[in-house]
Amino acid sequence: MTTLPFSAGDDRPGKMVIITGYFAGESYGLLGPQAAATIITRQTPYECLVVTVNNEDAPRTVKKVLYDYFGSQTPLVGFSYLSGRPDLLALAAELKAEGATTLLAGPQSNVDFTGETGCERHPHRFQGLGDYFNFALHGPAEQLVPLLQNESPAVLADIAGALYLDEKGAQVENPEIDWNPAIFNNIDWSNIYGIVESRLVPIDISAAQVLQQIGCPWAARSKPADIDYPAFLAQPDVKKVHLDLAGCSFCDVASDKGLVTGLPTDAVLDQVASLPETADGRKIPFELINENPLPGLPRLLERIRDRGLEISRISLTLRADWLLKAERHLQTALEMARDMHIRIVFASIGFESFSAILLDNLNKGLSVDTNLAAVDLIRRMKTAFPHEMGYLRSEGGNHGFIHPTPWDTRATESEVGHVIAKHDLARDILPDHSTPLIIHHASGLAAWIRAIESRENLRFNRIGSIIAWWDDPH
Ligand code: B12
Ligand code: SF4
């Protein structure tokens, strides 16, 4: 039976910390880790804080702060939203080696713990983070509750969603429980801290998230797709890899969550009601987590108004085709925003590219014309609702534009350059910096690159959990 050494001992409540990556100087809330910390604090004998670590925090300071916080208690440290940061992984490994209990949780924690498909037969593939953490937990945070309620030694075998090595070194993965929308009703948004001068200092958050849909409808169904070979592996004939893809080929959300469920409107309203308020008594700006938010937005605004909730700004992330399909709903929502004196900001529209070849290989399921029609729509809406709608960089817009990609050729570069110039996209649509295509080892494109490796007898480098398609294969 695999057991863990932690115990709150006589010092109850015990202490737990969730470490997350963060950006220096920012003040946004982190729904996933903060929801987890809220549940742990309310439902177990442990008080749990989220401790954000940015690139400027010295690893030695972070460790000192943690040991100061835990005092005589053996540290119990969860890690989430690490984005593969080597400094945070090193911290996890050091803490574990020194006797702490370390736990990897949040999106991708299962696949990042177990490693890349076939890694046992292919040593160059990502080998997983089993050495860095005592165990991982994938799925809803409340799965951890029974473990923390038990006295030491804690037993992992009965913990839903837990991944660990048994006494014989074999990997065990327990089935997850379903998501329960009710747990998001009353998040403690004050449990997030930064490190300032070697001390934990609360972050007064200025923006948060409200969950309306878990996962993405485009990722709901697996469909066949033929993805081109990389342009740099020049072939006399165009070669393709046939895959069954659920969602966009590069997207980790697609493979991590699929489409789980939409939350009832009352559950969404309860989350809005429990958001912190600004000095003028309005709820702080929030991002509505829903990949297709517009069809239900007028109804949600109506319910927010009926319930007397004073909100300030809603940020949206969505696909260009769903934006285009929902013009009528957008118009209605903006008219309501005018009456309610609030702003609707398009924080991120997933254009991703303006080349047909690249959009196909990204499995976006939409065309360049659709992207351009969506650009035209938001420009028109901005003219009609200049104060109520935002989408510019200066208004918080950072729209998806993936470049470079493995399929870039002179022809695609010229096609994209032409579209950008003709439609003046640099003025308001393109982000300050494009995002290079990132292939996480558990995304759809990882299966594509592994197929090429085995067909062509090649090896691409791995950088942690990322497949470095840009390095020459050998
Ligand atoms: C909204 C969002 C954001 C928002 C806010 C983040 C947030 N919500 O807290 C903003 C815009 C700020 C953002 C920024 C970034 N994000 Co973001 N974001 C998301 C997104 C779309 C939704 C997250 C969310 O709220 N989900 C709903 C919550 C309730 O679910 P959850 O996060 O899975 O959490 C539940 C469980 O997983 C679990 N859980 C989570 N943490 C922990 C910890 C413990 C100890 C336990 C027990 C349980 C537990 O409990 C929660 C409740 O049940 C996710 C993708 C996704 N759909 O998950 C990416 C995602 C979290 N972001 C990601 C990344 C990479 C980033 C950026 C680094 C991007 C960038 N390069 O700029 C930044 C920086 C993030 C940061 N730490 O500061 C990655 C993280 C990859 C990883 N596994 O580390 C994700 C998974 C997307 C992806 N696959 O690429 N993001
Ligand atoms: S990139 Fe966006 S639209 Fe595509 S599968 Fe992921 S969440 Fe869905």
JSON list of N, CA and C in Angstrom, two decimals, residues 161-213:
[
{"chain": "A", "resi": 161, "resn": "GLY", "atom": "N", "xyz": [-8.76, 9.99, -8.88]},
{"chain": "A", "resi": 161, "resn": "GLY", "atom": "CA", "xyz": [-7.93, 10.93, -9.66]},
{"chain": "A", "resi": 161, "resn": "GLY", "atom": "C", "xyz": [-6.45, 10.88, -9.32]},
{"chain": "A", "resi": 162, "resn": "ALA", "atom": "N", "xyz": [-6.03, 10.04, -8.34]},
{"chain": "A", "resi": 162, "resn": "ALA", "atom": "CA", "xyz": [-4.61, 10.03, -7.94]},
{"chain": "A", "resi": 162, "resn": "ALA", "atom": "C", "xyz": [-3.78, 9.17, -8.90]},
{"chain": "A", "resi": 163, "resn": "LEU", "atom": "N", "xyz": [-2.57, 9.63, -9.18]},
{"chain": "A", "resi": 163, "resn": "LEU", "atom": "CA", "xyz": [-1.60, 8.86, -9.96]},
{"chain": "A", "resi": 163, "resn": "LEU", "atom": "C", "xyz": [-0.34, 8.72, -9.11]},
{"chain": "A", "resi": 164, "resn": "TYR", "atom": "N", "xyz": [0.19, 7.51, -9.02]},
{"chain": "A", "resi": 164, "resn": "TYR", "atom": "CA", "xyz": [1.36, 7.30, -8.17]},
{"chain": "A", "resi": 164, "resn": "TYR", "atom": "C", "xyz": [2.03, 5.99, -8.56]},
{"chain": "A", "resi": 165, "resn": "LEU", "atom": "N", "xyz": [3.21, 5.75, -7.97]},
{"chain": "A", "resi": 165, "resn": "LEU", "atom": "CA", "xyz": [3.90, 4.48, -8.21]},
{"chain": "A", "resi": 165, "resn": "LEU", "atom": "C", "xyz": [3.62, 3.58, -7.01]},
{"chain": "A", "resi": 166, "resn": "ASP", "atom": "N", "xyz": [3.24, 2.33, -7.28]},
{"chain": "A", "resi": 166, "resn": "ASP", "atom": "CA", "xyz": [3.01, 1.42, -6.15]},
{"chain": "A", "resi": 166, "resn": "ASP", "atom": "C", "xyz": [4.34, 0.87, -5.63]},
{"chain": "A", "resi": 167, "resn": "GLU", "atom": "N", "xyz": [4.28, -0.02, -4.61]},
{"chain": "A", "resi": 167, "resn": "GLU", "atom": "CA", "xyz": [5.53, -0.49, -3.98]},
{"chain": "A", "resi": 167, "resn": "GLU", "atom": "C", "xyz": [6.44, -1.19, -4.98]},
{"chain": "A", "resi": 168, "resn": "LYS", "atom": "N", "xyz": [5.86, -1.74, -6.06]},
{"chain": "A", "resi": 168, "resn": "LYS", "atom": "CA", "xyz": [6.70, -2.42, -7.06]},
{"chain": "A", "resi": 168, "resn": "LYS", "atom": "C", "xyz": [7.18, -1.46, -8.14]},
{"chain": "A", "resi": 169, "resn": "GLY", "atom": "N", "xyz": [6.85, -0.17, -7.99]},
{"chain": "A", "resi": 169, "resn": "GLY", "atom": "CA", "xyz": [7.29, 0.82, -8.98]},
{"chain": "A", "resi": 169, "resn": "GLY", "atom": "C", "xyz": [6.37, 0.91, -10.19]},
{"chain": "A", "resi": 170, "resn": "ALA", "atom": "N", "xyz": [5.22, 0.23, -10.16]},
{"chain": "A", "resi": 170, "resn": "ALA", "atom": "CA", "xyz": [4.29, 0.29, -11.29]},
{"chain": "A", "resi": 170, "resn": "ALA", "atom": "C", "xyz": [3.38, 1.51, -11.14]},
{"chain": "A", "resi": 171, "resn": "GLN", "atom": "N", "xyz": [3.04, 2.14, -12.28]},
{"chain": "A", "resi": 171, "resn": "GLN", "atom": "CA", "xyz": [2.19, 3.33, -12.22]},
{"chain": "A", "resi": 171, "resn": "GLN", "atom": "C", "xyz": [0.74, 2.95, -11.98]},
{"chain": "A", "resi": 172, "resn": "VAL", "atom": "N", "xyz": [0.11, 3.66, -11.07]},
{"chain": "A", "resi": 172, "resn": "VAL", "atom": "CA", "xyz": [-1.31, 3.43, -10.79]},
{"chain": "A", "resi": 172, "resn": "VAL", "atom": "C", "xyz": [-2.05, 4.73, -11.11]},
{"chain": "A", "resi": 173, "resn": "GLU", "atom": "N", "xyz": [-3.20, 4.61, -11.77]},
{"chain": "A", "resi": 173, "resn": "GLU", "atom": "CA", "xyz": [-4.01, 5.81, -12.08]},
{"chain": "A", "resi": 173, "resn": "GLU", "atom": "C", "xyz": [-5.44, 5.51, -11.68]},
{"chain": "A", "resi": 174, "resn": "ASN", "atom": "N", "xyz": [-5.91, 6.16, -10.63]},
{"chain": "A", "resi": 174, "resn": "ASN", "atom": "CA", "xyz": [-7.28, 5.91, -10.16]},
{"chain": "A", "resi": 174, "resn": "ASN", "atom": "C", "xyz": [-8.27, 6.71, -10.99]},
{"chain": "A", "resi": 175, "resn": "PRO", "atom": "N", "xyz": [-9.45, 6.14, -11.29]},
{"chain": "A", "resi": 175, "resn": "PRO", "atom": "CA", "xyz": [-10.47, 6.90, -12.05]},
{"chain": "A", "resi": 175, "resn": "PRO", "atom": "C", "xyz": [-10.88, 8.18, -11.32]},
{"chain": "A", "resi": 176, "resn": "GLU", "atom": "N", "xyz": [-11.22, 9.21, -12.13]},
{"chain": "A", "resi": 176, "resn": "GLU", "atom": "CA", "xyz": [-11.61, 10.51, -11.55]},
{"chain": "A", "resi": 176, "resn": "GLU", "atom": "C", "xyz": [-13.10, 10.55, -11.24]},
{"chain": "A", "resi": 177, "resn": "ILE", "atom": "N", "xyz": [-13.49, 11.46, -10.35]},
{"chain": "A", "resi": 177, "resn": "ILE", "atom": "CA", "xyz": [-14.92, 11.69, -10.14]},
{"chain": "A", "resi": 177, "resn": "ILE", "atom": "C", "xyz": [-15.38, 12.81, -11.10]},
{"chain": "A", "resi": 178, "resn": "ASP", "atom": "N", "xyz": [-16.69, 13.01, -11.21]},
{"chain": "A", "resi": 178, "resn": "ASP", "atom": "CA", "xyz": [-17.22, 14.06, -12.09]},
{"chain": "A", "resi": 178, "resn": "ASP", "atom": "C", "xyz": [-17.05, 15.43, -11.45]},
{"chain": "A", "resi": 179, "resn": "TRP", "atom": "N", "xyz": [-17.08, 16.47, -12.30]},
{"chain": "A", "resi": 179, "resn": "TRP", "atom": "CA", "xyz": [-17.02, 17.85, -11.80]},
{"chain": "A", "resi": 179, "resn": "TRP", "atom": "C", "xyz": [-18.33, 18.20, -11.11]},
{"chain": "A", "resi": 180, "resn": "ASN", "atom": "N", "xyz": [-18.23, 18.92, -10.02]},
{"chain": "A", "resi": 180, "resn": "ASN", "atom": "CA", "xyz": [-19.43, 19.35, -9.29]},
{"chain": "A", "resi": 180, "resn": "ASN", "atom": "C", "xyz": [-19.47, 20.88, -9.32]},
{"chain": "A", "resi": 181, "resn": "PRO", "atom": "N", "xyz": [-20.40, 21.46, -10.14]},
{"chain": "A", "resi": 181, "resn": "PRO", "atom": "CA", "xyz": [-20.43, 22.92, -10.30]},
{"chain": "A", "resi": 181, "resn": "PRO", "atom": "C", "xyz": [-20.60, 23.67, -8.99]},
{"chain": "A", "resi": 182, "resn": "ALA", "atom": "N", "xyz": [-21.25, 23.03, -8.00]},
{"chain": "A", "resi": 182, "resn": "ALA", "atom": "CA", "xyz": [-21.58, 23.73, -6.75]},
{"chain": "A", "resi": 182, "resn": "ALA", "atom": "C", "xyz": [-20.33, 24.22, -6.02]},
{"chain": "A", "resi": 183, "resn": "ILE", "atom": "N", "xyz": [-19.19, 23.56, -6.23]},
{"chain": "A", "resi": 183, "resn": "ILE", "atom": "CA", "xyz": [-18.01, 23.94, -5.44]},
{"chain": "A", "resi": 183, "resn": "ILE", "atom": "C", "xyz": [-17.46, 25.32, -5.85]},
{"chain": "A", "resi": 184, "resn": "PHE", "atom": "N", "xyz": [-17.90, 25.83, -7.01]},
{"chain": "A", "resi": 184, "resn": "PHE", "atom": "CA", "xyz": [-17.37, 27.13, -7.45]},
{"chain": "A", "resi": 184, "resn": "PHE", "atom": "C", "xyz": [-18.18, 28.31, -6.91]},
{"chain": "A", "resi": 185, "resn": "ASN", "atom": "N", "xyz": [-19.25, 28.00, -6.16]},
{"chain": "A", "resi": 185, "resn": "ASN", "atom": "CA", "xyz": [-20.18, 29.06, -5.74]},
{"chain": "A", "resi": 185, "resn": "ASN", "atom": "C", "xyz": [-19.57, 30.11, -4.83]},
{"chain": "A", "resi": 186, "resn": "ASN", "atom": "N", "xyz": [-18.61, 29.70, -4.05]},
{"chain": "A", "resi": 186, "resn": "ASN", "atom": "CA", "xyz": [-18.13, 30.65, -3.04]},
{"chain": "A", "resi": 186, "resn": "ASN", "atom": "C", "xyz": [-16.63, 30.53, -2.86]},
{"chain": "A", "resi": 187, "resn": "ILE", "atom": "N", "xyz": [-15.91, 30.97, -3.90]},
{"chain": "A", "resi": 187, "resn": "ILE", "atom": "CA", "xyz": [-14.44, 30.88, -3.87]},
{"chain": "A", "resi": 187, "resn": "ILE", "atom": "C", "xyz": [-13.89, 31.93, -2.91]},
{"chain": "A", "resi": 188, "resn": "ASP", "atom": "N", "xyz": [-12.87, 31.56, -2.16]},
{"chain": "A", "resi": 188, "resn": "ASP", "atom": "CA", "xyz": [-12.16, 32.55, -1.34]},
{"chain": "A", "resi": 188, "resn": "ASP", "atom": "C", "xyz": [-11.08, 33.19, -2.22]},
{"chain": "A", "resi": 189, "resn": "TRP", "atom": "N", "xyz": [-11.37, 34.38, -2.71]},
{"chain": "A", "resi": 189, "resn": "TRP", "atom": "CA", "xyz": [-10.43, 35.03, -3.64]},
{"chain": "A", "resi": 189, "resn": "TRP", "atom": "C", "xyz": [-9.27, 35.71, -2.91]},
{"chain": "A", "resi": 190, "resn": "SER", "atom": "N", "xyz": [-9.26, 35.60, -1.56]},
{"chain": "A", "resi": 190, "resn": "SER", "atom": "CA", "xyz": [-8.19, 36.28, -0.80]},
{"chain": "A", "resi": 190, "resn": "SER", "atom": "C", "xyz": [-7.06, 35.32, -0.41]},
{"chain": "A", "resi": 191, "resn": "ASN", "atom": "N", "xyz": [-7.11, 34.07, -0.93]},
{"chain": "A", "resi": 191, "resn": "ASN", "atom": "CA", "xyz": [-6.10, 33.10, -0.48]},
{"chain": "A", "resi": 191, "resn": "ASN", "atom": "C", "xyz": [-4.86, 33.03, -1.38]},
{"chain": "A", "resi": 192, "resn": "ILE", "atom": "N", "xyz": [-4.59, 34.10, -2.15]},
{"chain": "A", "resi": 192, "resn": "ILE", "atom": "CA", "xyz": [-3.46, 34.08, -3.09]},
{"chain": "A", "resi": 192, "resn": "ILE", "atom": "C", "xyz": [-2.38, 35.06, -2.61]},
{"chain": "A", "resi": 193, "resn": "TYR", "atom": "N", "xyz": [-1.13, 34.60, -2.65]},
{"chain": "A", "resi": 193, "resn": "TYR", "atom": "CA", "xyz": [-0.02, 35.38, -2.10]},
{"chain": "A", "resi": 193, "resn": "TYR", "atom": "C", "xyz": [1.12, 35.49, -3.10]},
{"chain": "A", "resi": 194, "resn": "GLY", "atom": "N", "xyz": [1.89, 36.56, -2.95]},
{"chain": "A", "resi": 194, "resn": "GLY", "atom": "CA", "xyz": [3.15, 36.70, -3.69]},
{"chain": "A", "resi": 194, "resn": "GLY", "atom": "C", "xyz": [4.29, 36.73, -2.67]},
{"chain": "A", "resi": 195, "resn": "ILE", "atom": "N", "xyz": [5.52, 36.73, -3.18]},
{"chain": "A", "resi": 195, "resn": "ILE", "atom": "CA", "xyz": [6.68, 36.79, -2.28]},
{"chain": "A", "resi": 195, "resn": "ILE", "atom": "C", "xyz": [7.33, 38.17, -2.44]},
{"chain": "A", "resi": 196, "resn": "VAL", "atom": "N", "xyz": [7.35, 38.93, -1.35]},
{"chain": "A", "resi": 196, "resn": "VAL", "atom": "CA", "xyz": [7.95, 40.26, -1.37]},
{"chain": "A", "resi": 196, "resn": "VAL", "atom": "C", "xyz": [8.93, 40.34, -0.21]},
{"chain": "A", "resi": 197, "resn": "GLU", "atom": "N", "xyz": [10.19, 40.65, -0.53]},
{"chain": "A", "resi": 197, "resn": "GLU", "atom": "CA", "xyz": [11.24, 40.74, 0.49]},
{"chain": "A", "resi": 197, "resn": "GLU", "atom": "C", "xyz": [11.18, 39.55, 1.45]},
{"chain": "A", "resi": 198, "resn": "SER", "atom": "N", "xyz": [11.21, 38.37, 0.88]},
{"chain": "A", "resi": 198, "resn": "SER", "atom": "CA", "xyz": [11.25, 37.11, 1.63]},
{"chain": "A", "resi": 198, "resn": "SER", "atom": "C", "xyz": [10.06, 36.90, 2.55]},
{"chain": "A", "resi": 199, "resn": "ARG", "atom": "N", "xyz": [8.94, 37.53, 2.21]},
{"chain": "A", "resi": 199, "resn": "ARG", "atom": "CA", "xyz": [7.74, 37.32, 3.02]},
{"chain": "A", "resi": 199, "resn": "ARG", "atom": "C", "xyz": [6.55, 37.01, 2.11]},
{"chain": "A", "resi": 200, "resn": "LEU", "atom": "N", "xyz": [5.58, 36.29, 2.66]},
{"chain": "A", "resi": 200, "resn": "LEU", "atom": "CA", "xyz": [4.35, 36.05, 1.91]},
{"chain": "A", "resi": 200, "resn": "LEU", "atom": "C", "xyz": [3.44, 37.27, 2.07]},
{"chain": "A", "resi": 201, "resn": "VAL", "atom": "N", "xyz": [3.05, 37.86, 0.94]},
{"chain": "A", "resi": 201, "resn": "VAL", "atom": "CA", "xyz": [2.21, 39.06, 1.00]},
{"chain": "A", "resi": 201, "resn": "VAL", "atom": "C", "xyz": [0.95, 38.79, 0.16]},
{"chain": "A", "resi": 202, "resn": "PRO", "atom": "N", "xyz": [-0.24, 39.03, 0.73]},
{"chain": "A", "resi": 202, "resn": "PRO", "atom": "CA", "xyz": [-1.48, 38.76, -0.04]},
{"chain": "A", "resi": 202, "resn": "PRO", "atom": "C", "xyz": [-1.53, 39.59, -1.32]},
{"chain": "A", "resi": 203, "resn": "ILE", "atom": "N", "xyz": [-2.06, 39.00, -2.37]},
{"chain": "A", "resi": 203, "resn": "ILE", "atom": "CA", "xyz": [-2.28, 39.75, -3.62]},
{"chain": "A", "resi": 203, "resn": "ILE", "atom": "C", "xyz": [-3.74, 40.18, -3.64]},
{"chain": "A", "resi": 204, "resn": "ASP", "atom": "N", "xyz": [-3.92, 41.48, -3.75]},
{"chain": "A", "resi": 204, "resn": "ASP", "atom": "CA", "xyz": [-5.27, 42.03, -3.82]},
{"chain": "A", "resi": 204, "resn": "ASP", "atom": "C", "xyz": [-5.69, 41.92, -5.28]},
{"chain": "A", "resi": 205, "resn": "ILE", "atom": "N", "xyz": [-6.47, 40.93, -5.63]},
{"chain": "A", "resi": 205, "resn": "ILE", "atom": "CA", "xyz": [-6.66, 40.68, -7.07]},
{"chain": "A", "resi": 205, "resn": "ILE", "atom": "C", "xyz": [-7.56, 41.72, -7.74]},
{"chain": "A", "resi": 206, "resn": "SER", "atom": "N", "xyz": [-7.21, 42.06, -8.99]},
{"chain": "A", "resi": 206, "resn": "SER", "atom": "CA", "xyz": [-7.97, 43.08, -9.71]},
{"chain": "A", "resi": 206, "resn": "SER", "atom": "C", "xyz": [-8.79, 42.47, -10.85]},
{"chain": "A", "resi": 207, "resn": "ALA", "atom": "N", "xyz": [-8.61, 41.18, -11.10]},
{"chain": "A", "resi": 207, "resn": "ALA", "atom": "CA", "xyz": [-9.39, 40.49, -12.13]},
{"chain": "A", "resi": 207, "resn": "ALA", "atom": "C", "xyz": [-9.50, 39.03, -11.74]},
{"chain": "A", "resi": 208, "resn": "ALA", "atom": "N", "xyz": [-10.62, 38.41, -12.15]},
{"chain": "A", "resi": 208, "resn": "ALA", "atom": "CA", "xyz": [-10.84, 37.01, -11.74]},
{"chain": "A", "resi": 208, "resn": "ALA", "atom": "C", "xyz": [-11.45, 36.24, -12.90]},
{"chain": "A", "resi": 209, "resn": "GLN", "atom": "N", "xyz": [-11.86, 35.02, -12.64]},
{"chain": "A", "resi": 209, "resn": "GLN", "atom": "CA", "xyz": [-12.51, 34.20, -13.66]},
{"chain": "A", "resi": 209, "resn": "GLN", "atom": "C", "xyz": [-13.83, 33.65, -13.11]},
{"chain": "A", "resi": 210, "resn": "VAL", "atom": "N", "xyz": [-14.79, 33.51, -14.01]},
{"chain": "A", "resi": 210, "resn": "VAL", "atom": "CA", "xyz": [-16.07, 32.89, -13.66]},
{"chain": "A", "resi": 210, "resn": "VAL", "atom": "C", "xyz": [-16.26, 31.72, -14.64]},
{"chain": "A", "resi": 211, "resn": "LEU", "atom": "N", "xyz": [-16.52, 30.56, -14.09]},
{"chain": "A", "resi": 211, "resn": "LEU", "atom": "CA", "xyz": [-16.59, 29.36, -14.92]},
{"chain": "A", "resi": 211, "resn": "LEU", "atom": "C", "xyz": [-18.02, 29.14, -15.40]},
{"chain": "A", "resi": 212, "resn": "GLN", "atom": "N", "xyz": [-18.19, 29.07, -16.75]},
{"chain": "A", "resi": 212, "resn": "GLN", "atom": "CA", "xyz": [-19.52, 28.81, -17.29]},
{"chain": "A", "resi": 212, "resn": "GLN", "atom": "C", "xyz": [-19.55, 27.50, -18.07]},
{"chain": "A", "resi": 213, "resn": "GLN", "atom": "N", "xyz": [-18.38, 27.12, -18.58]},
{"chain": "A", "resi": 213, "resn": "GLN", "atom": "CA", "xyz": [-18.33, 25.87, -19.34]},
{"chain": "A", "resi": 213, "resn": "GLN", "atom": "C", "xyz": [-16.98, 25.21, -19.10]}
]
